[in-house]
Coordinates of N, CA and C in Angstrom, one line a residue:
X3 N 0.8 -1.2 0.0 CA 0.0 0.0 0.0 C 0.9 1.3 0.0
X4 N 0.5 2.0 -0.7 CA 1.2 3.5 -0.8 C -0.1 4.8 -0.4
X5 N 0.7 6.0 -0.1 CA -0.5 7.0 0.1 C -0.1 8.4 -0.9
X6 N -1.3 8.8 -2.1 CA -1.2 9.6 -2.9 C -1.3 10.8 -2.4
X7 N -0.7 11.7 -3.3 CA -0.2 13.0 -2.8 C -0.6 13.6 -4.3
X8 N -1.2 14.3 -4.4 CA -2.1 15.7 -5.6 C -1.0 16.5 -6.1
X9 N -0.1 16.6 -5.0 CA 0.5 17.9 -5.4 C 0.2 19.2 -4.9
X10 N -0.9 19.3 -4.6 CA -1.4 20.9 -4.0 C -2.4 21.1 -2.8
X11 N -0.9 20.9 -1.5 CA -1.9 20.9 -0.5 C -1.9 19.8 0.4
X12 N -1.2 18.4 -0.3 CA -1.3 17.1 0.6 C 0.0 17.2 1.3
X13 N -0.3 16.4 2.5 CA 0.5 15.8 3.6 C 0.3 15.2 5.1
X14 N 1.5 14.6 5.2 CA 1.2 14.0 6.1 C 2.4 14.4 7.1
X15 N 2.0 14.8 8.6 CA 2.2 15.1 9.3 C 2.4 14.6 10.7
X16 N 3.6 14.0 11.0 CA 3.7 13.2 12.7 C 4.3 14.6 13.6
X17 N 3.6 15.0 14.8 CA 3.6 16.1 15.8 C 5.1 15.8 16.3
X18 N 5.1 16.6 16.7 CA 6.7 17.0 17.7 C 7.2 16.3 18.5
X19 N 8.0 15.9 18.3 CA 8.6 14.7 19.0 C 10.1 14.6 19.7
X20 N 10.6 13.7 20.6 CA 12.1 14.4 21.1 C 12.3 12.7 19.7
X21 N 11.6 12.0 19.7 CA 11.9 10.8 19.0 C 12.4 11.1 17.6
X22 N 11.9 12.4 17.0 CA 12.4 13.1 15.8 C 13.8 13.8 15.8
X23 N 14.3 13.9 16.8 CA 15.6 14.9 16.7 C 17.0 13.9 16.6
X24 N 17.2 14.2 15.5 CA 18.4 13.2 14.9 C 19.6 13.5 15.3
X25 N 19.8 12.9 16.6 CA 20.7 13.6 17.4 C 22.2 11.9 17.0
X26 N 22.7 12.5 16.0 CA 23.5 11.4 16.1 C 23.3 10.6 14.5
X27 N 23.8 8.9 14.7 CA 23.1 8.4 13.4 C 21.8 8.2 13.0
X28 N 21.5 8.4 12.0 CA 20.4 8.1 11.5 C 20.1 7.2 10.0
X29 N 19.0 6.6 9.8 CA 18.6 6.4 8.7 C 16.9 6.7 8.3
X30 N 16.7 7.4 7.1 CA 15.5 7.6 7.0 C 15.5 7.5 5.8
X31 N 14.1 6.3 5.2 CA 13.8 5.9 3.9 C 12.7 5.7 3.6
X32 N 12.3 5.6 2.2 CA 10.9 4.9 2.0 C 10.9 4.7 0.5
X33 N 10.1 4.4 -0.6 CA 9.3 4.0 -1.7 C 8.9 5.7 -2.3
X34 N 9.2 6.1 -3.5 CA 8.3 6.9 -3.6 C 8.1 6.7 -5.1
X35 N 6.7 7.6 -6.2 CA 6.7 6.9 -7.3 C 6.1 8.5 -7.3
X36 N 7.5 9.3 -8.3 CA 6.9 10.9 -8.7 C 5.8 10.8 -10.5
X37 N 5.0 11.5 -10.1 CA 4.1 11.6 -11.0 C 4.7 13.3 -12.0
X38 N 5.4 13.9 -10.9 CA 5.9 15.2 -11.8 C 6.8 15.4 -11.2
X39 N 8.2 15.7 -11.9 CA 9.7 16.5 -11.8 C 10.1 18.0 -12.3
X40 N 8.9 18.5 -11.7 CA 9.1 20.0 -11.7 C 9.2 20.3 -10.9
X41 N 10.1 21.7 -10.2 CA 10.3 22.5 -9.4 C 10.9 21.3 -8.0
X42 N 10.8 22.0 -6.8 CA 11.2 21.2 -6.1 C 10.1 20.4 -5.3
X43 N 10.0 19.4 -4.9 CA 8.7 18.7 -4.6 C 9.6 17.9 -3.0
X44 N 9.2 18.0 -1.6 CA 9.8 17.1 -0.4 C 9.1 16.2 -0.4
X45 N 10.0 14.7 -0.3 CA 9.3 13.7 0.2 C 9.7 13.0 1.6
X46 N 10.4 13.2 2.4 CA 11.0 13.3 3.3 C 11.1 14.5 3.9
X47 N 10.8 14.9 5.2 CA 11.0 15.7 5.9 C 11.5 16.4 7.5
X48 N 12.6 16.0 7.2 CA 12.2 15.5 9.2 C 12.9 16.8 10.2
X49 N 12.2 17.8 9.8 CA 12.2 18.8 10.6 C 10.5 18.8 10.6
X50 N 10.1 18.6 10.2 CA 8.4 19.2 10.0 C 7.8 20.5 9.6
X51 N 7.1 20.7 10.6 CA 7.1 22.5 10.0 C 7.7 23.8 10.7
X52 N 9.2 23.0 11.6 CA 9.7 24.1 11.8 C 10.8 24.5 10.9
X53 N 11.5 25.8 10.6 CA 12.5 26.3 10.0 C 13.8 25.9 9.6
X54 N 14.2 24.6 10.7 CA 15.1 24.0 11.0 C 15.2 22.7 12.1
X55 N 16.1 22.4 12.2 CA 16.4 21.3 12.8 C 16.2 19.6 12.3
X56 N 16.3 19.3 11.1 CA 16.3 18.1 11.1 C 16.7 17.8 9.5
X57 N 17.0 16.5 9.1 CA 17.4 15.9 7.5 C 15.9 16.1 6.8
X58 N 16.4 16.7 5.3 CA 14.8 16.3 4.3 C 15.8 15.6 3.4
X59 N 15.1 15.1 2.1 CA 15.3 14.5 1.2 C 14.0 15.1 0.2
X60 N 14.7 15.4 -1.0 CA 13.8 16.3 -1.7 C 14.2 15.7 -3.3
X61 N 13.4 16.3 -4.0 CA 13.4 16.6 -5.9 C 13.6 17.8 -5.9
X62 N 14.4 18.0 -6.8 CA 14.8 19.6 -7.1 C 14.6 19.3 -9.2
X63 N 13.5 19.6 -9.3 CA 13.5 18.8 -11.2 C 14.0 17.0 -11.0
X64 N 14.9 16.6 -11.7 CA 15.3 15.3 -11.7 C 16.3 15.2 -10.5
X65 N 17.1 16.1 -9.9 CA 18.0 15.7 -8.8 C 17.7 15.9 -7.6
X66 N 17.6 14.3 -6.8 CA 17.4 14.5 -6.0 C 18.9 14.6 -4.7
X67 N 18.4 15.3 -3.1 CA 18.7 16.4 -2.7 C 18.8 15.7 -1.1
X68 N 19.8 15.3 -0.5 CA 19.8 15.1 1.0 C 20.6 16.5 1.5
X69 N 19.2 17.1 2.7 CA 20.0 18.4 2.9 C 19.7 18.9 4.7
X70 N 20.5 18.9 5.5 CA 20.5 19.1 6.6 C 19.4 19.9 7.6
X71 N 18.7 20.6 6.8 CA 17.3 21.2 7.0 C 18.1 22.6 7.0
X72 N 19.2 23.3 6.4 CA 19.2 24.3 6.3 C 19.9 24.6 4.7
X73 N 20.6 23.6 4.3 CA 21.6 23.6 3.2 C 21.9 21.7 2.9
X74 N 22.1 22.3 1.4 CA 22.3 20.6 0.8 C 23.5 20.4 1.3
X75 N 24.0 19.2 1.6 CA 24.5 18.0 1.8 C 25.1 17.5 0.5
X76 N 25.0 17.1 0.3 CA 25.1 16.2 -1.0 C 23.6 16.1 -2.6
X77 N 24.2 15.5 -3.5 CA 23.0 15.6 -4.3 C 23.1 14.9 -5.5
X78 N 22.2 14.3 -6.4 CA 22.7 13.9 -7.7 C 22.1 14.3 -8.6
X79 N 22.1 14.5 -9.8 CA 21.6 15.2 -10.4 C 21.2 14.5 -11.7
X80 N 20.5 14.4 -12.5 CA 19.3 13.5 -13.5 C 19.0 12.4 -13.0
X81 N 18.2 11.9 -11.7 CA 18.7 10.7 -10.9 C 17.1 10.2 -10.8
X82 N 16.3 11.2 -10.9 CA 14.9 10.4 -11.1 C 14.1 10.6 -12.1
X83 N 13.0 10.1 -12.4 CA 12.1 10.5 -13.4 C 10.5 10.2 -13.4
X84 N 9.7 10.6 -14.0 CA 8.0 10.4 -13.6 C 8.2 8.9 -13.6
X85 N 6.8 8.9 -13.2 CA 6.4 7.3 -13.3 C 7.3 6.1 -13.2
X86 N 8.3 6.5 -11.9 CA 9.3 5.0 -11.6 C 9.0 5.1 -10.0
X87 N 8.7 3.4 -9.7 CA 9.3 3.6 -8.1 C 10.4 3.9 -8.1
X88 N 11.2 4.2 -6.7 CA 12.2 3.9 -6.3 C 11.9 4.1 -4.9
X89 N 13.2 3.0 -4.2 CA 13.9 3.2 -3.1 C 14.6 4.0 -2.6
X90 N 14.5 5.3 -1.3 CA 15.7 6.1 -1.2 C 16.1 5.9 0.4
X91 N 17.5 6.5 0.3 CA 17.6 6.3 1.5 C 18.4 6.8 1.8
X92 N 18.7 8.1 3.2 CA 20.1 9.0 3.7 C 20.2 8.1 4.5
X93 N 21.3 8.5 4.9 CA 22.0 8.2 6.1 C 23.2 9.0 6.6
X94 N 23.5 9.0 7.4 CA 24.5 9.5 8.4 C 24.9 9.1 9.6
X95 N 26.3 8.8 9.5 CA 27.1 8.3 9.9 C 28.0 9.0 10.3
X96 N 28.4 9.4 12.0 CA 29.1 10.6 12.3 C 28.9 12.0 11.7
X97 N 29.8 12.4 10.8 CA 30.0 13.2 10.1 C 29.8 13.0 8.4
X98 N 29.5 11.4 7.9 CA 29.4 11.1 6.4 C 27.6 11.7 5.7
X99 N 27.5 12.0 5.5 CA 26.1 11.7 5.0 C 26.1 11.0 3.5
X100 N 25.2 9.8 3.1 CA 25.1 9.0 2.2 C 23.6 9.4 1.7
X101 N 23.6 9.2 0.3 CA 22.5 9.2 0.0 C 22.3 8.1 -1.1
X102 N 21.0 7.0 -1.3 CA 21.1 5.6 -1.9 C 20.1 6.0 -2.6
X103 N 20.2 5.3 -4.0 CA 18.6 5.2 -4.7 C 18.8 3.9 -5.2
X104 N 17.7 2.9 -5.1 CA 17.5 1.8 -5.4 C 18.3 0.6 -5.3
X105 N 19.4 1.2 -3.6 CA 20.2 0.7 -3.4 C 22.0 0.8 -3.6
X106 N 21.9 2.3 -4.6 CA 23.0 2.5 -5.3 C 23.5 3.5 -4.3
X107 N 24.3 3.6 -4.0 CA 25.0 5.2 -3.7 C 24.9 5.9 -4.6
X108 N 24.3 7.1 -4.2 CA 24.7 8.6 -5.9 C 25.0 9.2 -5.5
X109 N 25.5 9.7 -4.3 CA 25.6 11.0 -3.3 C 26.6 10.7 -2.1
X110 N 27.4 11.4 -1.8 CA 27.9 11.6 0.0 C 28.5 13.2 0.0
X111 N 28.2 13.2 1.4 CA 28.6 14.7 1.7 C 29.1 14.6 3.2
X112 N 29.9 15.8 3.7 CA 29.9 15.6 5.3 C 29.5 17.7 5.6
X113 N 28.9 16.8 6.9 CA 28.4 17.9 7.5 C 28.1 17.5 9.5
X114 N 28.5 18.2 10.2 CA 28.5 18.2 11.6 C 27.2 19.0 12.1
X115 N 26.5 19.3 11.3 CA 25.0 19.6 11.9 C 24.8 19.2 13.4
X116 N 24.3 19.9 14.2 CA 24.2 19.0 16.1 C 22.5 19.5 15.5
X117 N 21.7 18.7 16.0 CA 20.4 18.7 16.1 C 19.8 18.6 17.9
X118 N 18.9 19.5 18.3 CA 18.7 19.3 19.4 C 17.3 19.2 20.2
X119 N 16.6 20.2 18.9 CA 15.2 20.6 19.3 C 14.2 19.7 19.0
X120 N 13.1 18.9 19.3 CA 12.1 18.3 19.6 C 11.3 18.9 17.7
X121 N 11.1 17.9 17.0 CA 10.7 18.4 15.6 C 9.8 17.3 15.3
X122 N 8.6 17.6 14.1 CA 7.7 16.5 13.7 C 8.4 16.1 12.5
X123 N 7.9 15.3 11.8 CA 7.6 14.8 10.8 C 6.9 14.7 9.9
X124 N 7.0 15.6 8.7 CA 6.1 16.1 7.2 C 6.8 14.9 6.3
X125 N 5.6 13.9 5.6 CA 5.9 13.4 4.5 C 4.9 14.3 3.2
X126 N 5.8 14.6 2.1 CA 5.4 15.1 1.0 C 5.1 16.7 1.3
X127 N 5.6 17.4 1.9 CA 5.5 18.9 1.8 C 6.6 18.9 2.4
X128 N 6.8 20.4 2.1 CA 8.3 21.5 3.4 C 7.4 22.3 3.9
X129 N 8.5 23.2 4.8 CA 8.0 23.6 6.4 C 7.8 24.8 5.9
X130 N 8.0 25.4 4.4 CA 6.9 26.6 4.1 C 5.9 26.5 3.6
X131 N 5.0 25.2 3.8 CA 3.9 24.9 3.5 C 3.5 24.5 2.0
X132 N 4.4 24.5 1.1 CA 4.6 24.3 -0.2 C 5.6 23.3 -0.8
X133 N 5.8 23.6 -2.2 CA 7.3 22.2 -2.1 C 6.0 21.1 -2.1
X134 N 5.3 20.8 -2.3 CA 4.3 19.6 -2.2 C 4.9 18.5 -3.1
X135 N 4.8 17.4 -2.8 CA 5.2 16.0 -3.7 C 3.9 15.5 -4.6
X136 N 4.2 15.3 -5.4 CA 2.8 14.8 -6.5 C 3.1 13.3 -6.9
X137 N 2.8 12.4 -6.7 CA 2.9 10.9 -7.0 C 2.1 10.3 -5.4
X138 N 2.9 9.0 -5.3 CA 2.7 8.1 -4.0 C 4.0 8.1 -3.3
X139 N 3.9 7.6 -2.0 CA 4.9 7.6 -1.1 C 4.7 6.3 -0.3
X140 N 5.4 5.5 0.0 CA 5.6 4.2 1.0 C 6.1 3.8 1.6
X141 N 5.5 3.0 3.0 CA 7.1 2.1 4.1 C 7.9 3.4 3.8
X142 N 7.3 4.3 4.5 CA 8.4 4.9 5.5 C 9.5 4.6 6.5
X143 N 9.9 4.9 6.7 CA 10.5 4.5 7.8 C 12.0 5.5 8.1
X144 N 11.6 5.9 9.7 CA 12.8 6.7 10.4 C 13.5 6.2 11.7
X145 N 14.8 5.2 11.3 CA 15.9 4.8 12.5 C 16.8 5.6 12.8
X146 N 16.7 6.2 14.4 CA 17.3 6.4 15.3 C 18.8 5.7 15.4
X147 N 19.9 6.6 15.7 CA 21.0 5.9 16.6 C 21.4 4.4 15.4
X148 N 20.9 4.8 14.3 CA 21.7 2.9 13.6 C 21.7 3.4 11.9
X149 N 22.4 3.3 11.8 CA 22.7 3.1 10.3 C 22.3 1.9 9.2
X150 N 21.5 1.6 8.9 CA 21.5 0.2 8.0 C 21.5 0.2 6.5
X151 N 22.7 1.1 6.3 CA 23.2 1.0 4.7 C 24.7 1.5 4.9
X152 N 25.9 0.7 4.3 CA 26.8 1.7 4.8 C 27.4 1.5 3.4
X153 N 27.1 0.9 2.3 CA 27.4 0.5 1.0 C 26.2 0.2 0.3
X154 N 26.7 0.0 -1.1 CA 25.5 0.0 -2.0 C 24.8 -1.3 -1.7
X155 N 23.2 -1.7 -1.4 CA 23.2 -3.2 -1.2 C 21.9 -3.4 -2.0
X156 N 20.9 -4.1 -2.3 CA 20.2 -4.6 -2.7 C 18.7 -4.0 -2.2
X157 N 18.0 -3.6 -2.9 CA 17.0 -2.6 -2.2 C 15.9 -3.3 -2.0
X158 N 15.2 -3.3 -0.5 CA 13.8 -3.9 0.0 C 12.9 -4.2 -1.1
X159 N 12.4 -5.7 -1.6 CA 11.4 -5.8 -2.0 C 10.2 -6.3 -1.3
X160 N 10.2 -6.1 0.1 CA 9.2 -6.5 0.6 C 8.7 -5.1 2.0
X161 N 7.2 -5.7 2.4 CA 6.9 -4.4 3.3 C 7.7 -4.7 4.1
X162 N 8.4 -2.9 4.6 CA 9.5 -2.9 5.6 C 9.0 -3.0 7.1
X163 N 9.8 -3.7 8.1 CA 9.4 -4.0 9.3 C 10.2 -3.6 10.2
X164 N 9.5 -3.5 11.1 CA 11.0 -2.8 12.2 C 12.3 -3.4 12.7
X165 N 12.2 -4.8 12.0 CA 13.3 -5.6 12.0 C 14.0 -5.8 11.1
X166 N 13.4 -5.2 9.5 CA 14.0 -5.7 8.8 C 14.9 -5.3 8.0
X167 N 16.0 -5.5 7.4 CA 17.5 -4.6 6.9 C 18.0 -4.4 8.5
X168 N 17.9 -5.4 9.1 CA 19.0 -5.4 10.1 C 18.4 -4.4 11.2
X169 N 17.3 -4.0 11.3 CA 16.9 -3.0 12.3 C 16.6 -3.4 13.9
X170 N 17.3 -2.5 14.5 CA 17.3 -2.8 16.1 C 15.3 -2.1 16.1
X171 N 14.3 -2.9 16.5 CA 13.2 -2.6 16.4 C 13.0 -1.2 17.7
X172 N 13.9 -0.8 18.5 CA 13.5 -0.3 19.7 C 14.0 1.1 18.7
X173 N 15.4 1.1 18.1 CA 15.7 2.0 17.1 C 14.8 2.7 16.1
X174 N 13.7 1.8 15.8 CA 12.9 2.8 14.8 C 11.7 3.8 15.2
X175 N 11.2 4.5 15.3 CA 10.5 5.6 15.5 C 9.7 6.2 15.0
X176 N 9.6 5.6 13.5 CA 8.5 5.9 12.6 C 8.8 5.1 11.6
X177 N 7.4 3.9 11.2 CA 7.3 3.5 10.4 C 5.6 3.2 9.8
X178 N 5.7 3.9 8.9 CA 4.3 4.4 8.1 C 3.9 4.3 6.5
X179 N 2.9 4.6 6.2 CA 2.3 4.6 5.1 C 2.3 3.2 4.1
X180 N 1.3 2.5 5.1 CA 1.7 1.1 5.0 C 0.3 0.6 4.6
X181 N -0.6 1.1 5.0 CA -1.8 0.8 5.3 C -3.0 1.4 4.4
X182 N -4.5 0.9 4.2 CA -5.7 1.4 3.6 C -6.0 2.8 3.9
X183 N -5.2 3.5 5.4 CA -5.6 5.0 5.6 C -4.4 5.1 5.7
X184 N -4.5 6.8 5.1 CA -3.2 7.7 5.3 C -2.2 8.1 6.7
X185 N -3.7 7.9 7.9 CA -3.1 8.0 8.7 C -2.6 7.2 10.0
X186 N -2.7 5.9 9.2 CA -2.9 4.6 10.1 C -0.9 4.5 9.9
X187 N -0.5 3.8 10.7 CA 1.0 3.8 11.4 C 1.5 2.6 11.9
X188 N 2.5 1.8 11.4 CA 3.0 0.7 12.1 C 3.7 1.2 13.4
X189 N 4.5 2.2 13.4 CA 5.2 2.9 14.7 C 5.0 4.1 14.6
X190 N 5.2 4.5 15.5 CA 4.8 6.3 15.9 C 5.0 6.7 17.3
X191 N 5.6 7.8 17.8 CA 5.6 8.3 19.1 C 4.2 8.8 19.3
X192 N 3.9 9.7 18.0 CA 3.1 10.5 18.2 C 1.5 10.2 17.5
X193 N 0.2 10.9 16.8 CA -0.7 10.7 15.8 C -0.1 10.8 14.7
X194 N -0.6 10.8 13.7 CA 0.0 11.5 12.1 C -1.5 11.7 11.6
X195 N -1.4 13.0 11.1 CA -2.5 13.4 10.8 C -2.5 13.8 8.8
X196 N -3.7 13.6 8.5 CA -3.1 13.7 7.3 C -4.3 14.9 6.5
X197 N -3.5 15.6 5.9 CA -4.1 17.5 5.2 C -4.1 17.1 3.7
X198 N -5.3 18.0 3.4 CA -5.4 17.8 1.6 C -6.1 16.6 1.4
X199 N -5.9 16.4 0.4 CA -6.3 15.0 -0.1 C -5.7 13.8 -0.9
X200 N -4.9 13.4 0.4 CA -4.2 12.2 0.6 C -5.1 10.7 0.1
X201 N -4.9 10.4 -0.1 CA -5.5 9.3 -0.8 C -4.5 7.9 -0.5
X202 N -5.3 6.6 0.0 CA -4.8 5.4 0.1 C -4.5 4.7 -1.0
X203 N -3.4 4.0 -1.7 CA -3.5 3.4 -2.9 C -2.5 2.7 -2.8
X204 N -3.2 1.2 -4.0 CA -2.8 0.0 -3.7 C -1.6 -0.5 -5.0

């Protein structure tokens, strides 16, 4: 199951959380299938809707964009296109940040960002209310404190689990968009509420 995104207006939103503040390693991934590569579109967000403080993962046209929540990181550039799934996935590690699509590395950057403040979680919009993603998004998922990609490997073909790709299950913190509603959640600290018209699809 994946959850549709219009383009104008949709999202999905997990509230403020200390479980969001990527204080340290992280990994945050999911499925997404862009329906348009125009302008910049977030599908990952993990500051939420404040100004700062946390990793997004974005479309900028065809390249996509791991960026510290204030400035990119790293990036690749002609890397997606309409109508394909893919698997993405940042990570960071100390000071490395990686970025994976379909398993491949296309990106690394380093950046010492300290993260500290309590932030939610926006799938498919940014924190100026715009930037909207137009396609589906899926099997989210955001691990705390663990890295589970440190090279190029073989990308999930099955629904992700809090154990699976090696995950310490107490490590993950969000894992979503899995389910018949938008705002139904395998993990969560918090609700996830979902704006616009988000749509469930199979």
């Amino acid at each position: 199951a994946s959850v549709g995104f219009d383009g104008s207006g949709d999202y999905l939103l997990a509230a403020s959380s200390s479980d969001f503040t990527m204080t340290g390693d992280f990994t945050m991934e999911g499925f997404f299938y862009p329906e348009s590569v125009s302008g910049i579109q977030v599908i990952l967000n993990g500051r939420g809707s404040a100004s700062s403080g946390g990793p997004v993962i974005y479309m900028n046209g065809t390249t996509l964009v791991f960026d510290n929540g204030t400035g990119t990181v790293c990036s690749k550039s002609s890397a997606v296109e309409n109508y394909q799934w893919y698997h993405v996935a940042g990570t960071r590690s100390g000071n490395t940040w990686k970025l994976y699509l379909n398993g491949f590395k296309i990106a690394e950057g380093t950046d010492s960002t300290s993260y500290s403040s309590s932030v939610g979680f926006m799938i498919g919009q940014s924190h100026h209310g715009n930037e909207e993603f137009q396609g589906k998004i899926s099997n989210v998922r955001l691990t705390k404190g663990q890295v589970l990609y440190t090279s190029s490997f073989i990308p999930p073909t099955a629904v992700l689990t809090t154990t699976s790709q090696d995950a310490t299950a107490s490590n993950v913190k969000l894992l979503c968009c899995q389910g018949v509603d938008p705002e139904l959640y395998t993990k969560s600290p918090v609700s996830i509420s979902a704006e616009g018209n988000t749509v469930p699809s199979t």
